[in-house]
Coordinates of C-alpha atoms in Angstrom, one line a residue:
X1 CA 172.9 151.7 135.6
X2 CA 175.5 154.3 135.1
X3 CA 174.9 157.8 136.6
X4 CA 174.7 160.7 134.2
X5 CA 177.8 162.8 134.8
X6 CA 178.7 166.4 134.1
X7 CA 182.4 167.1 133.7
X8 CA 183.9 170.4 134.7
X9 CA 187.5 171.4 133.9
X10 CA 189.5 174.2 135.6
X11 CA 192.7 175.0 133.8
X12 CA 195.9 176.2 135.2
X13 CA 197.7 179.5 135.0
X14 CA 198.5 180.8 131.5
X15 CA 196.1 178.2 130.0
X16 CA 192.6 178.3 128.6
X17 CA 189.7 176.3 127.2
X18 CA 191.8 176.2 124.0
X19 CA 194.5 174.0 125.6
X20 CA 195.2 170.5 124.3
X21 CA 194.3 169.0 127.7
X22 CA 190.8 170.4 127.6
X23 CA 190.4 169.4 124.0
X24 CA 191.4 165.8 125.0
X25 CA 188.8 165.9 127.8
X26 CA 186.1 167.1 125.4
X27 CA 186.8 164.2 123.0
X28 CA 186.6 161.7 125.9
X29 CA 183.7 163.4 127.7
X30 CA 181.8 165.4 125.1
X31 CA 179.6 167.3 127.6
X32 CA 182.7 168.7 129.5
X33 CA 182.6 172.4 130.4
X34 CA 185.7 174.5 131.0
X35 CA 185.3 176.8 133.9
X36 CA 187.5 179.5 132.4
X37 CA 189.4 182.2 134.2
X38 CA 192.1 184.9 133.5
X39 CA 194.8 186.5 135.4
X40 CA 193.2 189.6 136.9
X41 CA 189.8 188.0 137.5
X42 CA 188.3 188.1 140.9
X43 CA 188.8 184.3 141.5
X44 CA 186.9 184.3 144.8
X45 CA 183.8 185.5 142.8
X46 CA 184.5 183.0 140.0
X47 CA 184.7 180.1 142.5
X48 CA 181.3 181.2 143.9
X49 CA 179.8 181.4 140.4
X50 CA 181.2 178.0 139.5
X51 CA 179.7 176.4 142.6
X52 CA 176.3 177.8 141.6
X53 CA 176.7 176.3 138.1
X54 CA 177.4 172.9 139.7
X55 CA 174.5 173.2 142.2
X56 CA 172.1 174.0 139.3
X57 CA 173.1 171.0 137.3
X58 CA 170.9 167.9 137.5
X59 CA 173.9 165.7 136.7
X60 CA 176.5 164.3 139.1
X61 CA 179.6 166.5 139.0
X62 CA 183.1 165.4 138.1
X63 CA 185.8 168.0 138.6
X64 CA 189.1 167.9 136.7
X65 CA 191.7 170.5 137.6
X66 CA 195.2 171.2 136.3
X67 CA 197.9 172.9 138.3
X68 CA 196.4 176.2 139.7
X69 CA 193.0 175.0 138.7
X70 CA 193.3 172.3 141.4
X71 CA 193.7 174.8 144.1
X72 CA 190.6 176.6 142.9
X73 CA 188.7 173.3 142.9
X74 CA 189.6 172.5 146.5
X75 CA 188.1 175.9 147.4
X76 CA 185.0 175.0 145.4
X77 CA 184.7 171.6 147.1
X78 CA 185.0 173.4 150.5
X79 CA 181.9 175.5 149.5
X80 CA 180.1 172.5 148.3
X81 CA 180.8 170.5 151.5
X82 CA 177.6 171.8 153.2
X83 CA 175.5 170.6 150.2
X84 CA 174.6 167.2 149.1
X85 CA 177.0 167.5 146.2
X86 CA 180.3 165.7 146.6
X87 CA 182.1 165.6 143.2
X88 CA 184.6 163.0 142.1
X89 CA 187.8 165.1 141.8
X90 CA 190.8 164.5 139.6
X91 CA 193.9 166.6 139.9
X92 CA 196.6 166.9 137.2
X93 CA 199.9 168.2 138.6
X94 CA 198.2 170.1 141.4
X95 CA 199.3 173.4 142.9
X96 CA 198.5 172.9 146.6
X97 CA 200.9 175.4 148.1
X98 CA 203.0 178.3 146.8
X99 CA 206.0 176.5 148.2
X100 CA 205.7 174.0 145.3
X101 CA 206.3 176.7 142.7
X102 CA 209.9 176.2 141.4
X103 CA 210.0 179.4 139.3
X104 CA 208.5 182.1 141.5
X105 CA 208.3 184.7 138.7
X106 CA 205.7 182.6 136.9
X107 CA 203.1 183.3 139.7
X108 CA 201.6 186.8 139.3
X109 CA 200.5 188.6 142.5
X110 CA 197.0 188.9 141.0
X111 CA 196.7 185.1 141.2
X112 CA 198.9 184.4 144.2
X113 CA 196.5 186.2 146.6
X114 CA 193.8 183.6 145.7
X115 CA 196.0 180.5 146.3
X116 CA 195.1 178.6 149.5
X117 CA 197.6 176.5 151.4
X118 CA 196.0 173.0 151.0
X119 CA 197.1 170.5 153.6
X120 CA 194.3 167.9 153.5
X121 CA 191.6 166.5 151.3
X122 CA 190.7 162.9 150.7
X123 CA 189.4 160.5 148.1
X124 CA 190.7 162.4 145.1
X125 CA 192.7 161.0 142.2
X126 CA 196.1 162.8 141.7
X127 CA 198.1 162.4 138.5
X128 CA 201.6 163.9 138.9
X129 CA 204.5 164.1 136.5
X130 CA 207.8 162.7 137.7
X131 CA 209.7 165.5 135.7
X132 CA 207.5 168.5 136.4
X133 CA 209.6 171.6 135.8
X134 CA 207.1 174.0 137.3
X135 CA 205.9 172.4 140.6
X136 CA 207.7 170.3 143.2
X137 CA 205.4 167.5 144.0
X138 CA 207.6 166.2 146.8
X139 CA 206.2 169.1 148.8
X140 CA 202.7 167.6 148.7
X141 CA 201.9 166.7 152.3
X142 CA 202.1 163.1 153.5
X143 CA 198.5 163.4 154.7
X144 CA 197.3 164.1 151.2
X145 CA 199.5 161.4 149.7
X146 CA 198.1 158.8 152.2
X147 CA 194.4 159.9 151.8
X148 CA 194.1 159.9 148.0
X149 CA 194.9 157.8 145.0
X150 CA 198.2 159.0 143.4
X151 CA 199.5 158.0 140.0
X152 CA 202.9 159.0 138.7
X153 CA 203.1 159.9 135.0
X154 CA 206.6 158.7 134.2
X155 CA 208.9 160.7 131.9
X156 CA 206.4 163.4 131.7
X157 CA 206.5 167.2 132.3
X158 CA 204.2 169.9 133.7
X159 CA 202.0 169.9 130.6
X160 CA 201.3 166.2 131.2
X161 CA 201.8 165.3 127.6
X162 CA 200.8 161.7 128.4
X163 CA 197.5 162.8 129.8
X164 CA 195.4 160.7 127.4
X165 CA 197.2 157.6 128.6
X166 CA 195.5 158.0 131.9
X167 CA 191.8 158.0 130.9
X168 CA 191.4 154.3 131.8
X169 CA 192.5 155.1 135.4
X170 CA 190.3 158.2 135.5
X171 CA 187.3 156.2 134.4
X172 CA 188.0 153.5 136.9
X173 CA 188.2 156.1 139.7
X174 CA 185.0 157.9 138.6
X175 CA 182.9 154.8 138.3
X176 CA 184.2 153.1 141.5

């Protein structure tokens, strides 16, 4: 019997719940919730609030993050680590270090101060574009690459325009 799942999406910088990626997620997973944030928000407080939302749910959590949202999800999972909740986690072009940012002017100080240097996590699914013009995925640590499933989206950019093509892989990861 399949477990009942609750999908949570955390978007990247300069995005929102109105983004095409989240709309695609909602079509595939109708109960998906966007954990929305804005530049200028206290992201440490947002992360704590989101963790409480997940803890209050009766359903098993699946976290999907895009770019900066991935960094926030790692911080959420660190807070959840002491609980019995261990979400399946999918990252789309993850920002795991400020060193990855190719265009430094894109990262506002109001967000930069909340970005953690992420060197390790395991058992996540990472989908990265081979032609990402915003983040350098070669800077993802070898430890992370060896401890997680990694899928390269060929001939794709930071927006991950071929995102829908990867739902079969995402479903296989979630239900494994």
